[in-house]
Each structure stands twice: as C-alpha cells, then as structure tokens.
Amino acid sequence: MSEMVLSKSLEDYLEVIYHIVVVEQAAKAKDIAQKMQVKASSVTGALRQLAERDLVNYSPYDQITLTRKGMEVAQDVVRRHEVLKDFLIKVLSIDESEADSVACQMEHAVTTEIIDRFTKFIEFVERCPRAGDSWIKGFDYYCGEKPQADYCRKCITQTVENFETNLKSGDEMNESTVRLNQVKPGSRVKITTNKLSGVTARRFQEMGLTIGSIVKVERVAPLGDPVEIIVKGYNLSLRKEDLDKIEGILLED
Amino acid sequence: MSEMVLSKSLEDYLEVIYHIVVVEQAAKAKDIAQKMQVKASSVTGALRQLAERDLVNYSPYDQITLTRKGMEVAQDVVRRHEVLKDFLIKVLSIDESEADSVACQMEHAVTTEIIDRFTKFIEFVERCPRAGDSWIKGFDYYCGEKPQADYCRKCITQTVENFETNLKSGDEMNESTVRLNQVKPGSRVKITTNKLSGVTARRFQEMGLTIGSIVKVERVAPLGDPVEIIVKGYNLSLRKEDLDKIEGILLED
DNA sequence: ACAAAATATTAGGCAAGCCTAACTTTGCGC
DNA sequence: GCGCAAAGTTAGGCTTGCCTAATATTTTGT
Ligand SMILES: [Mn+2]
Ligand SMILES: [Mn+2]
Ligand SMILES: [Mn+2]
Ligand SMILES: [Mn+2]
C-alpha cells in the first residue's frame, strides 16, 4: 500500500472525474476526454491505471465512478487547486481563467503543508485588521504607474480608521472562527478546518462536508446529539463529538 | 524562430548550467549530472537538444557554455525560481530547503507576468507600513495554536506604533526606491527593477546586474558619464542613460 | 427489432526522458 | 610518450502519456 504517488496526469484525470461525478452520477469517457483535452483512447488507458490503484470503479463499457479512496484523493487535488487559484485571484489579482490554468499546474508541486500555509495566509489577509480588502486594493494601486506617495497616504489613513473601528467595536478579527458544535440552529458556516481523520473523515468528505463548503445547522436533538445539518442540499445527521472537530467562519445571514 | 517553449526538464538543465558557469568558466557534464541527479548519459542527450536550440555551445567532448540566448533564458528561469522561493520563505515561512525544491517545480508553471506580480507583492509586504516584518511575524503567530485574540491585540498595538512612527518620520514607505543614476558614489543598492531591453539588457544581465543583486556605485566620471559600479565582484562601467532605467532599494551603511 | 450512429476499447506507434552497459576520448602520473 | 583512470558518448531498452486506425459495444431512431 503506502505512498500512492500519482503522476500529474493521473491527478488531473481524478480531478476531472470528480468535477463530473459531483454533478452527474457517473462519468462518461467522452466527457472526461473533452475536459482533459485528449482523445478517448487516452482516457481508457488512464482509467485502467486509476482502477488498478483502486481510485475509480471501472471495467470496460461500465459506469465510471470514484471509489472511496479516489474521492478522498480527488478532493485533496481539488483543494490544492482551489486554494492556489484563490490565492492568485484574491491576493495577486490574476484574472480568473489564467489563475485557473496556472493553479492546475502548480497544484502538483505543493504538499498539503504548503497548501495549509496558503490557506492560512489568505485567511490572515482577509481577517487581519492591518490587512483586509482595503490593503489588497492598496496592493493593486501600488502596482500602478507612480503610486508610492499617494498610496501611502491612503494606506496610513486607512490604518488609523481600521484601528479606531476595531477598538470601538471590540472586534479584534474581521471574522470569527467557530467550531461547528457551537453553532446555533439556523446559522450558516463556511468550513475552514476539518480535523477529523480515518473513516469518519472520509465519510463526511463524501457527503460534501469539504473545506470551503457552506453548511447550515438545521436542528439540534433534545440532548444535543445528533445534530442535523444541510450541506450541498443534503440533510446529514452528525454526532456532536464529530462536529467538535470541524471549524468554519460564521456567515452573516 | 518564435516561441521557444522548453520542457521543464530542459529548463532545469539550463538552470543548472547557469549556476555552474557563474562560478566556473565552463560546465562539466559530470557536474551537471550530479546537480540534476541524473546519469551522465542523460546529460549528453539534454545537451544535444539545448545545442540544437542554440542555448548552449556544445559538441562532443567539448567545453559547455551558455550562448547569449541561453544565458537570457537561464536567467529568466532562475528569476522565476528565486522569486517563488523568496515568496515561500519570506511570506509563508516555508523552510529553505523545501521552498527551494517546491519553487523549482512551480517555476515551470508561471508566466513572467505572474512572477512580476509575486515580486511586487513581496516588495509590497516588505515596504507597506501596514504590513512589513512585524506583520509577517504576526502571521506566524496567527498560525499557532490558539492565537487569535492575543495576536490581534499585538497587531493593533503595532498598527498604531507604525502609524505614529511613519507620521513622525515623514517616511511613507519603509524603504525608498531610487534610480541607479541618482545614487551617490559609495552607496549600495539592491536591484528591484530593470527596464532595459534588447541587447543592452542582455549584456547587463550577463554581467550580473540581475534583480535582487546588490550593486555598489564606485565612481562617477567628471561629466557624470560613465559611472563605475561593482556587482558580484566585477567592476563595470556603464552609461548614465542606462542607469536611469534601473531601480533599486538604497541600503543602509 | 434492427440498422445506423455514437461511444468505447484495442492495437500499434511515437516522443520525451530516463536508465545500463559498452564504447571512446581525454588527460594525468610517471 | 604511455598506460590507465576518469569523463563522456553511444546504443539499446523501458515507462509514461499521448496519438491514429481499426474494432467492438451500446444507444437511438424508425
Ligand atoms: Mn492539474
Ligand atoms: Mn487542477
Ligand atoms: Mn525546475
Ligand atoms: Mn529551479
């Protein structure tokens, strides 16, 4: 068993299949070929390799779906892709379609630890009162023609405003992270952290409870357990001890 | 002629050869092999391809050097590498050796425009009074165990301090960019921008006047032209009109 | 129900990049 | 100058990942 190192190409196939099966219930070779920009015969070859590694359920002329393990790996690739794309768009202001294609190449170069670091960084930029949206706008401005003095005047003004607003409101961060088990029925949360592991982690991921997904807490049973949540349109019922390991950002209604 | 799209592998060979020839005067196949972690016979194959594209001067058993074009392309690859590595180390606090190996994979995925954006961003983080070193330290802290409230108190304090210091000193940026032709003899400058193009650009690059390199202005001739500078141990004599197109950060001392 | 069209697979081939093993060339010590 | 070790090259082979062409299967329309 062990390391399961996939080639860039196979990671991309997995990614493409993932994006198909979250919409349809099974992937067609033709659609995979079209999204991968390859001929159908290349898809057959890739599917054989993925099936050999137990990442897709496949046999000739049969339905193509992801196995449990395949779903897990695919989601990991997709997460790397999305985080990098987010960084390129939100922080560097690269345009969406270029960000997407560059992210899809970079995703194969980075470890999960580096992606976590990117995630934290984006989050930090969004939430730190010294940074935030206005700071990123400042960066755009800074990238312009003769920006320095002008930018800096704005920057310092903004700094003071932020400072005063923050002190007044008592809000130290721009948004607050909560654990899912602290959330009251009716609230929505954007998932940022998932510390579950093993089988439970997999199960939840498959149910759509992934980083970045938005979850609404629906009902809490009389004894606080189980808790019913809605994610991607599905109702799920989870034990409180598991919710404890999932964090997110509380969204305004 | 036109696009000259090199494979990742050939870009890496070029990069390795570059790093050798800036120290020795010619590259040995054995050393290339060792740095590329590849057998010597693979090097021969790569050299043939690079020679075919006019990037290296090579024929069997002969000296291996970079052509003008090869030097240019190599420096472009090296720049992509260094900028990404810098970002990973300075902004995300990834450790040096991992940053290096990840950068060497990412470098093949990014365009020059994206690299420019990274460069500007690193510069912005270093120079903006709202960010700077203390902000990045804040990020490290933020990544720790239970950091939020605590971090934010520091952050806000720091913001105010920065604000006051900046207002007092009248310095709006943490460091100031100067054009090389404005620099007085004896000063050192870290190059950040090079707007030269064509043959001149190439010549200067070859002489070691690259982004990030540190240059000392030695003497200015009576009429202000030429100017003598030291870069990477070499004395160079440049015309004032060219210096005009090069910018950098003035270093203390 | 069955032919035609669409979809998928197989077979065979090619390029890139690496390898090992066998060879040639170079250059150094004596 | 000569002989030998080190360095470099060539030949041939392997894997990955793509292709085209031919074949097989499934789906669709009547
Ligand atoms: Mn990809
Ligand atoms: Mn991708
Ligand atoms: Mn590289
Ligand atoms: Mn590199």
PDB file of N, CA and C (backbone and C1' of nucleotides) in Angstrom, chain A residues 30 44 48 58, chain C residues 7-10:
ATOM      1  N   LYS A  30     -16.280  10.022 -22.757  1.00  0.00           N
ATOM      2  CA  LYS A  30     -16.268  11.116 -23.722  1.00  0.00           C
ATOM      3  C   LYS A  30     -16.103  12.474 -23.038  1.00  0.00           C
ATOM      4  N   THR A  44      -9.212   5.724 -21.771  1.00  0.00           N
ATOM      5  CA  THR A  44      -9.263   4.309 -21.418  1.00  0.00           C
ATOM      6  C   THR A  44      -8.001   3.896 -20.669  1.00  0.00           C
ATOM      7  N   ARG A  48      -7.690   2.628 -16.729  1.00  0.00           N
ATOM      8  CA  ARG A  48      -7.121   1.339 -16.305  1.00  0.00           C
ATOM      9  C   ARG A  48      -6.140   1.523 -15.154  1.00  0.00           C
ATOM     10  N   TYR A  58     -14.126   0.874 -12.351  1.00  0.00           N
ATOM     11  CA  TYR A  58     -14.159   0.850 -13.804  1.00  0.00           C
ATOM     12  C   TYR A  58     -13.899  -0.535 -14.342  1.00  0.00           C
TER      13      TYR A  58
ATOM     14  P    DT C   7     -21.856  10.413 -28.417  1.00  0.00           P
ATOM     15  O5'  DT C   7     -21.102   9.158 -27.795  1.00  0.00           O
ATOM     16  C5'  DT C   7     -21.834   8.199 -27.065  1.00  0.00           C
ATOM     17  C4'  DT C   7     -20.939   7.035 -26.745  1.00  0.00           C
ATOM     18  C3'  DT C   7     -19.601   7.437 -26.134  1.00  0.00           C
ATOM     19  O3'  DT C   7     -19.606   6.910 -24.825  1.00  0.00           O
ATOM     20  C1'  DT C   7     -19.349   5.741 -27.767  1.00  0.00           C
ATOM     21  P    DA C   8     -18.348   6.977 -23.837  1.00  0.00           P
ATOM     22  O5'  DA C   8     -17.543   5.650 -24.209  1.00  0.00           O
ATOM     23  C5'  DA C   8     -18.088   4.387 -23.862  1.00  0.00           C
ATOM     24  C4'  DA C   8     -17.104   3.307 -24.243  1.00  0.00           C
ATOM     25  C3'  DA C   8     -15.696   3.531 -23.697  1.00  0.00           C
ATOM     26  O3'  DA C   8     -15.395   2.417 -22.862  1.00  0.00           O
ATOM     27  C1'  DA C   8     -15.647   2.954 -26.015  1.00  0.00           C
ATOM     28  P    DT C   9     -13.913   2.126 -22.308  1.00  0.00           P
ATOM     29  O5'  DT C   9     -13.335   1.193 -23.466  1.00  0.00           O
ATOM     30  C5'  DT C   9     -13.910  -0.094 -23.631  1.00  0.00           C
ATOM     31  C4'  DT C   9     -13.084  -0.876 -24.636  1.00  0.00           C
ATOM     32  C3'  DT C   9     -11.625  -1.049 -24.234  1.00  0.00           C
ATOM     33  O3'  DT C   9     -11.318  -2.435 -24.292  1.00  0.00           O
ATOM     34  C1'  DT C   9     -11.775  -0.220 -26.448  1.00  0.00           C
ATOM     35  P    DT C  10      -9.932  -3.002 -23.803  1.00  0.00           P
ATOM     36  O5'  DT C  10      -9.177  -3.215 -25.198  1.00  0.00           O
ATOM     37  C5'  DT C  10      -9.735  -4.115 -26.148  1.00  0.00           C
ATOM     38  C4'  DT C  10      -8.885  -4.072 -27.411  1.00  0.00           C
ATOM     39  C3'  DT C  10      -7.392  -4.290 -27.159  1.00  0.00           C
ATOM     40  O3'  DT C  10      -6.982  -5.345 -28.010  1.00  0.00           O
ATOM     41  C1'  DT C  10      -7.741  -2.367 -28.506  1.00  0.00           C
TER      42       DT C  10
END
